[in-house]
Coordinates of C-alpha atoms and ligand atoms in Angstrom, one line a residue:
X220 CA 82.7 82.7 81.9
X221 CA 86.0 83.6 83.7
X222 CA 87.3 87.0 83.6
X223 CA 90.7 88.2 85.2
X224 CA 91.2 91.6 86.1
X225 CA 93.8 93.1 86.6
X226 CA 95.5 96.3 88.0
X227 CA 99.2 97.1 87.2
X228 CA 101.0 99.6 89.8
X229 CA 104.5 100.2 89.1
X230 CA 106.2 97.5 91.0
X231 CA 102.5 95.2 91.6
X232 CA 100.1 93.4 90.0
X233 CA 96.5 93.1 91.6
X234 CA 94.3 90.4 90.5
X235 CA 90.8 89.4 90.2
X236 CA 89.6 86.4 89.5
X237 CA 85.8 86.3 88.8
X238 CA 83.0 83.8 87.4
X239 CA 80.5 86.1 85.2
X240 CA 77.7 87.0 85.0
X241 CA 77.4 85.6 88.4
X242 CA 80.3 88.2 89.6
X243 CA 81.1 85.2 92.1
X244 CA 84.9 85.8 93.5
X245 CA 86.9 82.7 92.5
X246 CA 89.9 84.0 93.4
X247 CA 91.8 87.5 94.5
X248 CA 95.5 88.4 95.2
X249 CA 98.3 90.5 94.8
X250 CA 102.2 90.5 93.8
X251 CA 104.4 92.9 95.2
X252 CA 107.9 94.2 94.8
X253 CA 108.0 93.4 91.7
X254 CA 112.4 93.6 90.1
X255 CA 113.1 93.1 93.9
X256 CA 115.2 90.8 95.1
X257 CA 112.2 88.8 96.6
X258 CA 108.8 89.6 95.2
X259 CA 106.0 88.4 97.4
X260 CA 102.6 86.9 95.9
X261 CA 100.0 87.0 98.4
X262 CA 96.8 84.6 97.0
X263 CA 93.7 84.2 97.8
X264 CA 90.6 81.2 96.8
X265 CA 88.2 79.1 98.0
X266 CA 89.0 80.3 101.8
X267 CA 92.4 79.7 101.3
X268 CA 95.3 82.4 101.8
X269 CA 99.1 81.6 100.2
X270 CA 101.8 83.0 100.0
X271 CA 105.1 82.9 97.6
X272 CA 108.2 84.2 97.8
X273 CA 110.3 84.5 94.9
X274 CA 112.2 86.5 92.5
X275 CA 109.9 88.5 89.5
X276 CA 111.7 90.2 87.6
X277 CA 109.3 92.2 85.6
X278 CA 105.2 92.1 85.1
X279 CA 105.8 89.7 81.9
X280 CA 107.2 86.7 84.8
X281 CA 104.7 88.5 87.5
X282 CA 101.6 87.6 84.7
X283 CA 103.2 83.9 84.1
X284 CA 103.4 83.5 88.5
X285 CA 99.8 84.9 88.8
X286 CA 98.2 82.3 86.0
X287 CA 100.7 79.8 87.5
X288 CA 98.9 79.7 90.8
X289 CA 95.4 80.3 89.2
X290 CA 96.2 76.9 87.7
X291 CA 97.5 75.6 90.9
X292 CA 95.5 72.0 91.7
X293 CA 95.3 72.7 95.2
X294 CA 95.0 76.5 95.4
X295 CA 94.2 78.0 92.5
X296 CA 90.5 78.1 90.3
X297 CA 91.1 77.1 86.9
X298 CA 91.7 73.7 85.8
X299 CA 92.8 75.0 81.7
X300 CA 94.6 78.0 80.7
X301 CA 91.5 77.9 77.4
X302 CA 89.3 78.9 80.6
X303 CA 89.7 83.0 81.0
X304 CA 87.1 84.1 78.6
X305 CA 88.8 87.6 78.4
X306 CA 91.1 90.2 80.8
X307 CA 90.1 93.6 82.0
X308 CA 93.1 96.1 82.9
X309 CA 92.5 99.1 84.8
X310 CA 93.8 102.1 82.9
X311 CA 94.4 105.1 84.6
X312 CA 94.6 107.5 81.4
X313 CA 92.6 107.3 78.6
X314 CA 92.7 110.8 77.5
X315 CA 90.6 112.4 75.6
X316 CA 90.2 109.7 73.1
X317 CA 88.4 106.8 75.4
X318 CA 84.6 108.0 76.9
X319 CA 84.5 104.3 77.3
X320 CA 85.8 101.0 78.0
X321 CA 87.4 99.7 74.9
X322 CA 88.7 96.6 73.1
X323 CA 92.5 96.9 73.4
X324 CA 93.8 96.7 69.4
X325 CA 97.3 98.1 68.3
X326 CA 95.9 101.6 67.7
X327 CA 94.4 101.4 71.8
X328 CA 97.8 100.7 72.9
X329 CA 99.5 103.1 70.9
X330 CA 97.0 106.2 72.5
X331 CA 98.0 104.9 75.8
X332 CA 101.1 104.8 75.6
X333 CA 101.0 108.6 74.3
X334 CA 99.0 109.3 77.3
X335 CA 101.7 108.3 79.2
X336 CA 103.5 111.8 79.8
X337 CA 100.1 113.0 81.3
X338 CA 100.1 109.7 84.2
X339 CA 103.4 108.5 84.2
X340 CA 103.4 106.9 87.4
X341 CA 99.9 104.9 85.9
X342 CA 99.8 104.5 82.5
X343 CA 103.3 102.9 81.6
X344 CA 102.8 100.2 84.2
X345 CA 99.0 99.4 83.5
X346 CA 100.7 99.1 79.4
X347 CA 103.1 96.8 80.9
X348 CA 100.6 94.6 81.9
X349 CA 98.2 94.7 78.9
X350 CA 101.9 94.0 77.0
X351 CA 102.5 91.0 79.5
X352 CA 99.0 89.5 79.0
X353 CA 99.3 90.0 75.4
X354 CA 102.2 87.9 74.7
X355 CA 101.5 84.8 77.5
X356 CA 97.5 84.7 76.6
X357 CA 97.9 86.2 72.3
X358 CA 94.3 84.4 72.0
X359 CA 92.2 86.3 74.4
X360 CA 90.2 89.2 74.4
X361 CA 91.7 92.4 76.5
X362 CA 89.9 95.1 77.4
X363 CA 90.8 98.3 79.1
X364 CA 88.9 100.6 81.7
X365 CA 89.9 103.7 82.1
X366 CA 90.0 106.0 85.0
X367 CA 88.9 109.2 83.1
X368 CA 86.4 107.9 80.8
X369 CA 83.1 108.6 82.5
X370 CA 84.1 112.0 82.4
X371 CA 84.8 112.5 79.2
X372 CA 80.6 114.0 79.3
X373 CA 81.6 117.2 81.3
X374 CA 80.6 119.9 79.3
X375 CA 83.8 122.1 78.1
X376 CA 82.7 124.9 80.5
X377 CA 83.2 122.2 83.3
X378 CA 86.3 120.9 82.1
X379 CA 88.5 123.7 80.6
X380 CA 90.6 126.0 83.2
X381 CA 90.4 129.7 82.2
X382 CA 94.2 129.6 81.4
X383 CA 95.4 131.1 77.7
X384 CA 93.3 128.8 75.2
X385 CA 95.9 128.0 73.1
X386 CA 97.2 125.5 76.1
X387 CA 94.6 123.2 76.2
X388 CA 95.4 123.0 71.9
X389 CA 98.8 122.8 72.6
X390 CA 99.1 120.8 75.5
X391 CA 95.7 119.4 76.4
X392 CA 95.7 120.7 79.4
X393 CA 92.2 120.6 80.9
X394 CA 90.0 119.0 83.7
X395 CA 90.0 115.1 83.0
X396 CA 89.1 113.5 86.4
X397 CA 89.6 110.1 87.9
X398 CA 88.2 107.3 90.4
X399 CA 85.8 107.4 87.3
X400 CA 85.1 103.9 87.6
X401 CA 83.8 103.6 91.3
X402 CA 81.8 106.5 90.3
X403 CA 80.1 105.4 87.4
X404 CA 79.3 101.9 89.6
X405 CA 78.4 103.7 92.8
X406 CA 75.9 105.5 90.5
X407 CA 74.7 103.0 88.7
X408 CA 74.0 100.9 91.8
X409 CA 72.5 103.7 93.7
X410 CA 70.0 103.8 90.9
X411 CA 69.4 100.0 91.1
X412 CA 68.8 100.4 95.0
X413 CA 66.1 103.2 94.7
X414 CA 64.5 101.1 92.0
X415 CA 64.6 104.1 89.6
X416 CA 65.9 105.2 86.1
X417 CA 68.7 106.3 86.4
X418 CA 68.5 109.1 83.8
X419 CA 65.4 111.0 85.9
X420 CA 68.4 111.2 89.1
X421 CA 70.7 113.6 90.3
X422 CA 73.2 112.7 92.2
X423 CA 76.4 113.8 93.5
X424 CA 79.1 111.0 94.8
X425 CA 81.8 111.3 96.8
X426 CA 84.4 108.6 96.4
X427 CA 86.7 109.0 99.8
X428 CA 89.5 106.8 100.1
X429 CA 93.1 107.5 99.8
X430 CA 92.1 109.4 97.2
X431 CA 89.3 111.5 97.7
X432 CA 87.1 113.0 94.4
X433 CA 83.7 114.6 94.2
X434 CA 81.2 113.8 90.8
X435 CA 78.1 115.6 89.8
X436 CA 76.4 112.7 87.9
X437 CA 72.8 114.5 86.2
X438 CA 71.0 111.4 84.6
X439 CA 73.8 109.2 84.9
X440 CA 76.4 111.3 83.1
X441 CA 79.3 112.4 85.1
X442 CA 79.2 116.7 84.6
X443 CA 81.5 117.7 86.8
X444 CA 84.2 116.2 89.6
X445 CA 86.6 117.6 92.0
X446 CA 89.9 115.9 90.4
X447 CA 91.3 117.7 87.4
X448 CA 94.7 117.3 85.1
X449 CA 95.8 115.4 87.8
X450 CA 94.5 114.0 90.8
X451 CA 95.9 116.5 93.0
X452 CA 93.1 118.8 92.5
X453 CA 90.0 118.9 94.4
X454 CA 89.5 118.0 98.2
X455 CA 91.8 116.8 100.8
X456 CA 93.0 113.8 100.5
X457 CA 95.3 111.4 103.1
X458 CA 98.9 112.8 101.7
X459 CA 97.2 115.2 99.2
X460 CA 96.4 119.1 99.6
X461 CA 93.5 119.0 96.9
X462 CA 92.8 122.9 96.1
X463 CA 95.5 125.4 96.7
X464 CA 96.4 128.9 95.3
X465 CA 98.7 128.4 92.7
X466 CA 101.2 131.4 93.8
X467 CA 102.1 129.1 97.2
X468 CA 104.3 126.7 94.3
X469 CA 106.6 129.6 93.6
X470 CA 106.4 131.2 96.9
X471 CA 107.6 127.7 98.7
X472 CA 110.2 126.7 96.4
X473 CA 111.9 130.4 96.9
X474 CA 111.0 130.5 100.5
X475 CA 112.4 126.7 101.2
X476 CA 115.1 126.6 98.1
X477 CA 113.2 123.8 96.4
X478 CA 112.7 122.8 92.6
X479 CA 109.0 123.0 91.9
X480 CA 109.3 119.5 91.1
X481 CA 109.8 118.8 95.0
X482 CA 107.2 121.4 95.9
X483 CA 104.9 119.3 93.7
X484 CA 106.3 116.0 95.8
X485 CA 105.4 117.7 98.8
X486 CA 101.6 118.4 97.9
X487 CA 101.2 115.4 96.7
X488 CA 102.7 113.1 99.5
X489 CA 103.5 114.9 102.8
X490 CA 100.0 116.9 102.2
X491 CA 96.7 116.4 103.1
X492 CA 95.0 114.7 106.3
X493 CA 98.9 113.6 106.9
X494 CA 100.7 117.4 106.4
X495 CA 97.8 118.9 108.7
X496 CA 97.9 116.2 111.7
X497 CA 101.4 115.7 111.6
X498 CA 100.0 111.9 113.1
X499 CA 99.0 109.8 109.8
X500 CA 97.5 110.0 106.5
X501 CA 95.2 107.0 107.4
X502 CA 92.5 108.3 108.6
X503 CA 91.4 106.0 111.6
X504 CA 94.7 106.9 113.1
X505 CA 93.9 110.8 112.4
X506 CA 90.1 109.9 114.1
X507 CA 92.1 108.3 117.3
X508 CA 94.6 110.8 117.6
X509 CA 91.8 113.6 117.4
X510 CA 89.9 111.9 119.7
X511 CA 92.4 111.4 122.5
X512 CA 92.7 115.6 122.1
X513 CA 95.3 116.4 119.5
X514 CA 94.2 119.6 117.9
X515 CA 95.7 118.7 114.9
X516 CA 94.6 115.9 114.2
X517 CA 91.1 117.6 115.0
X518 CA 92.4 120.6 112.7
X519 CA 92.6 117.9 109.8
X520 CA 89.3 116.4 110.2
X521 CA 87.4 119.7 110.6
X522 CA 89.3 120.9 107.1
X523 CA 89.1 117.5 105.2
X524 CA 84.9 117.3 106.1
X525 CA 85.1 121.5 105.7
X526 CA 86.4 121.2 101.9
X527 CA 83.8 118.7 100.7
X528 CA 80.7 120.1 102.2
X529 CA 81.4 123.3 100.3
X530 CA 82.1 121.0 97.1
X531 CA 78.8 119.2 97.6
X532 CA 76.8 122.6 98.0
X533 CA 78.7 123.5 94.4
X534 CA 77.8 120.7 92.7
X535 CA 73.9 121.2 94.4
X536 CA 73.7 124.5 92.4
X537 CA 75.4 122.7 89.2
X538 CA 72.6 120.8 89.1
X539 CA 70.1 122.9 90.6
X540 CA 68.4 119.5 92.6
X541 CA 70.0 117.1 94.7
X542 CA 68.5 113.7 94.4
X543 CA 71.0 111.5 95.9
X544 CA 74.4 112.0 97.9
X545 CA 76.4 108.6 97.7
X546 CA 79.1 108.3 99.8
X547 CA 81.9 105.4 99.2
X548 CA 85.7 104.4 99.7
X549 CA 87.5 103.3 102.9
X550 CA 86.3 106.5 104.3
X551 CA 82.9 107.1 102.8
X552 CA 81.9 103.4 103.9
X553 CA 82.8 103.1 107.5
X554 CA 83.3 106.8 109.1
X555 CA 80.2 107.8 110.6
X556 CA 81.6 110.6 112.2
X557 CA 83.1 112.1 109.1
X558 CA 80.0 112.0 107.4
X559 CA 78.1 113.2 109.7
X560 CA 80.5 116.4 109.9
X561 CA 80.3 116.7 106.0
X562 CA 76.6 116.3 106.0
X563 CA 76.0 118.8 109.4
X564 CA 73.8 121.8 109.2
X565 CA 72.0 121.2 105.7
X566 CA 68.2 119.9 106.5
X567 CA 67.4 123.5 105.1
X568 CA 69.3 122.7 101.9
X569 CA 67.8 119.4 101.2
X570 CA 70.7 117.3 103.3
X571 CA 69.3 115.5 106.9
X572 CA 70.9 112.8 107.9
X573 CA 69.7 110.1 110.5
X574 CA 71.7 109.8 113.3
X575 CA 71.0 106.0 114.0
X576 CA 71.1 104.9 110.8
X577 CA 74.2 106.7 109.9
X578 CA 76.3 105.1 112.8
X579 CA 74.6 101.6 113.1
X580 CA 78.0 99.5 113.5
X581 CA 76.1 96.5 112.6
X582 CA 74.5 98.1 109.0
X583 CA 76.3 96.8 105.7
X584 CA 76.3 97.0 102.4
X585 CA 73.8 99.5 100.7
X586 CA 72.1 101.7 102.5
X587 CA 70.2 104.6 103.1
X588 CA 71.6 107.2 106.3
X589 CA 69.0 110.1 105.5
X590 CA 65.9 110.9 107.5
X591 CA 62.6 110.0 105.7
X592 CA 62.2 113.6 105.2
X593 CA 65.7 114.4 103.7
X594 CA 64.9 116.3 100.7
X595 CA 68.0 114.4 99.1
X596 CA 68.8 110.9 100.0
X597 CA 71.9 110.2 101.3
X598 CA 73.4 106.4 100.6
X599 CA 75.9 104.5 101.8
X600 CA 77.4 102.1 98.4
X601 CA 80.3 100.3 98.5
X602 CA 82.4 100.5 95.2
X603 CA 83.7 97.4 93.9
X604 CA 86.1 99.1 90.7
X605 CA 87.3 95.2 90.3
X606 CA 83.7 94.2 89.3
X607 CA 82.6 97.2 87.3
X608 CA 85.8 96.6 85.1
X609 CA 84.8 92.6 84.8
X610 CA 81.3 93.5 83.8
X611 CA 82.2 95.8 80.7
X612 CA 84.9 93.5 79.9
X613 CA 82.6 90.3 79.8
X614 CA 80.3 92.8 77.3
X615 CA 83.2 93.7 75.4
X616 CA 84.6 90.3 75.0
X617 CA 81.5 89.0 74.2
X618 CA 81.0 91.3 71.1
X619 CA 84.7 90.2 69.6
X620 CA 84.4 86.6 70.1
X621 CA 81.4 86.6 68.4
X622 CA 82.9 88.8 65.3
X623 CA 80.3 91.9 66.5
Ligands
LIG11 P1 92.2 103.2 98.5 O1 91.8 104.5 98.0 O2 93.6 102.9 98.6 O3 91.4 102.1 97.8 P2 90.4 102.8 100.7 O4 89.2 103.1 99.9 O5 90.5 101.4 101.3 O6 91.7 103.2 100.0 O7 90.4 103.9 101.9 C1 91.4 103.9 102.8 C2 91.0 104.9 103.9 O8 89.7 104.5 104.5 C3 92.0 105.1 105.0 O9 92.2 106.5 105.3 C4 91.4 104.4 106.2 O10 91.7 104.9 107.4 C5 89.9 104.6 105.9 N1 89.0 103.7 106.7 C6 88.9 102.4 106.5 N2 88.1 101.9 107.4 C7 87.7 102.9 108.2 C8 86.9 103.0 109.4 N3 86.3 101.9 109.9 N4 86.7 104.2 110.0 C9 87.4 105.3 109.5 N5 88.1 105.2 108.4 C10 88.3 104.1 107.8

């Protein structure tokens, strides 16, 4: 069965093409610039990269170009539109209405679109999307995946900032977390690698890519996490500041004559490993820099690995036992040194890495980086978001097409 997923930025459309329950790849690709002058498809399939250049003006044409080239003879993977079983959106937003992945309906669309004030750089153009595959494909199942759902379990202690109550009533302002999706997979699979249940773990996972967010998962169930009402809270992140003190907002836009809409711009994209090394916000470039002796760049690492080690010792006494620490993302994956900073010092708490095993350059996929006698095991465990959404939306699909 054929699912498409799909993953709607503002001016792009990122694609999946994928052959279930196999999860086989058939085909992967992106459209940029989308109400540009030129918008640029970049495909992928069967080995083969192409490229397009042409005008799209909005996601409805962006949809039409990417099913256009899935149907392609020579590059594409699809020989009949009556092929794509169903399509799974990423949703950044669900609220506090979706715990899970959903069939979209009228009413689904409706609660996203209300949702949009809380993520509107996400939400509106992830709708777009589920409105463009709605009207080219009217016959096929959609389902969204949101973002926030798998922590829609944290206890109200966890999730509710200690600000006058009647905020959260009137506003819904609270702790909703995000990057819920590689979490909930990087957990799952962890789970699947140890060859246990994963109700009897604990684990705490540690998705660092551009974005950077911490989970507590006890038994599966996502209890706590690092991002909040938006995902500017929590850790450092590559143009992010994570944590702060609230007063600096006020304080800055006096100090520098800002609006605190610009002070917000500037802790959310001049911030982070980019604000403190002045060098990059990509963090190979801030390891190079750092290692050919800039102190700032050094400065930024030390803080970034600083900030998540103290969120990882939280969340050990949330749970009160650490069974597993997963680490995932661009950064989580394939920086050694950063976890070996993050994880320094803690064989008395439970945490020992191994030194070999967490920089073999040659070591892929899942993997265990702790010493045998690591109290908690430590795991390497690439997220694939674009698969997790394909599997619920092949279950969820399933269901509706056969009237369940
Ligand atoms: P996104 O959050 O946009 O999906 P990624 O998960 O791909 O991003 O993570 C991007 C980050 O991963 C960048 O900071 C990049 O420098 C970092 N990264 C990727 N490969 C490496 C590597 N080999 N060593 C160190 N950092 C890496």
């Amino acid at each position: 069965m054929k699912i498409l997923v799909v993953n709607c930025g503002s001016s792009s459309i990122k694609y999946q093409f994928f052959e279930m329950p196999e999860g086989t790849v058939l085909a992967r690709g992106v459209l940029e610039r989308i109400g540009e002058a030129e918008s640029v498809l970049s495909h992928q399939a069967g080995g083969r990269r192409t490229a397009i250049r042409q005008a799209v003006q909005d996601h409805r044409e962006g949809l039409d170009l990417v099913v256009k080239i899935l149907l392609d003879e020579e590059v594409g993977a699809l020989r009949d539109i009556s092929e794509i079983f169903a399509i799974g959106h990423r949703v950044v937003h669900g609220g506090e209405k979706f715990s899970e992945s959903t069939l979209i309906t009228e009413e689904v669309i409706k609660v996203i679109r209300e949702y949009g004030h809380l993520a509107p750089l996400h939400n509106p153009p992830n709708l777009m999307g589920i409105e463009a595959a709605e009207s080219l494909l009217p016959e096929v199942p959609q389902v969204a995946v949101f973002d926030t759902a798998f922590h829609e379990t944290l206890p109200p202690y966890a999730y509710l900032y200690a600000l006058p109550y009647e905020f959260y009533e009137k506003h819904r302002i609270r702790r909703y977390g995000f990057h819920g999706t590689s979490h909930r997979y990087v957990a799952q699979k962890s789970a699947e690698f140890l060859e246990q249940p994963i109700t009897a773990l604990n684990m705490v996972t540690c998705h660092l890519g551009n974005g950077c967010s911490i989970t507590a998962v006890r038994g599966g169930k996502s209890v706590d996490t690092s991002m909040g009402f938006t995902p500017l809270e929590g850790v450092v992140m590559g143009t992010r500041s994570g944590d702060l003190d609230p007063a600096i907002l006020p304080f800055l836009a006096q100090e520098e004559n800002l609006s605190i809409k610009e002070v917000v711009a500037i802790l959310n994209k001049k911030s982070g490993l980019l604000g403190i090394s002045g060098v990059s916000n990509d963090m190979r470039e801030v390891q190079e820099a750092a290692s050919d002796g800039n102190w700032r760049a050094q400065l930024a690492l030390a803080i970034f690995a600083y900030r998540i080690k103290k969120n990882i010792g939280a969340y050990m006494a949330a749970l009160g036992r650490l069974d597993v620490l997963v680490f995932t993302g661009g950064i989580g994956e394939n920086a050694s040194g950063v976890r070996a900073t993050i994880c320094s010092d803690m064989a008395e708490i439970g945490i020992e890495l191994d030194a070999a095993r967490n920089e073999d350059p040659k070591a892929k996929g899942k993997r265990i980086v702790s010493t045998d006698r690591s109290r908690t095991k430590v795991l390497i465990v690439p997220t694939d978001e674009e698969a997790m959404i394909a599997t619920d939306t092949l279950e969820l699909a399933e269901k509706a097409r056969s009237g369940g």
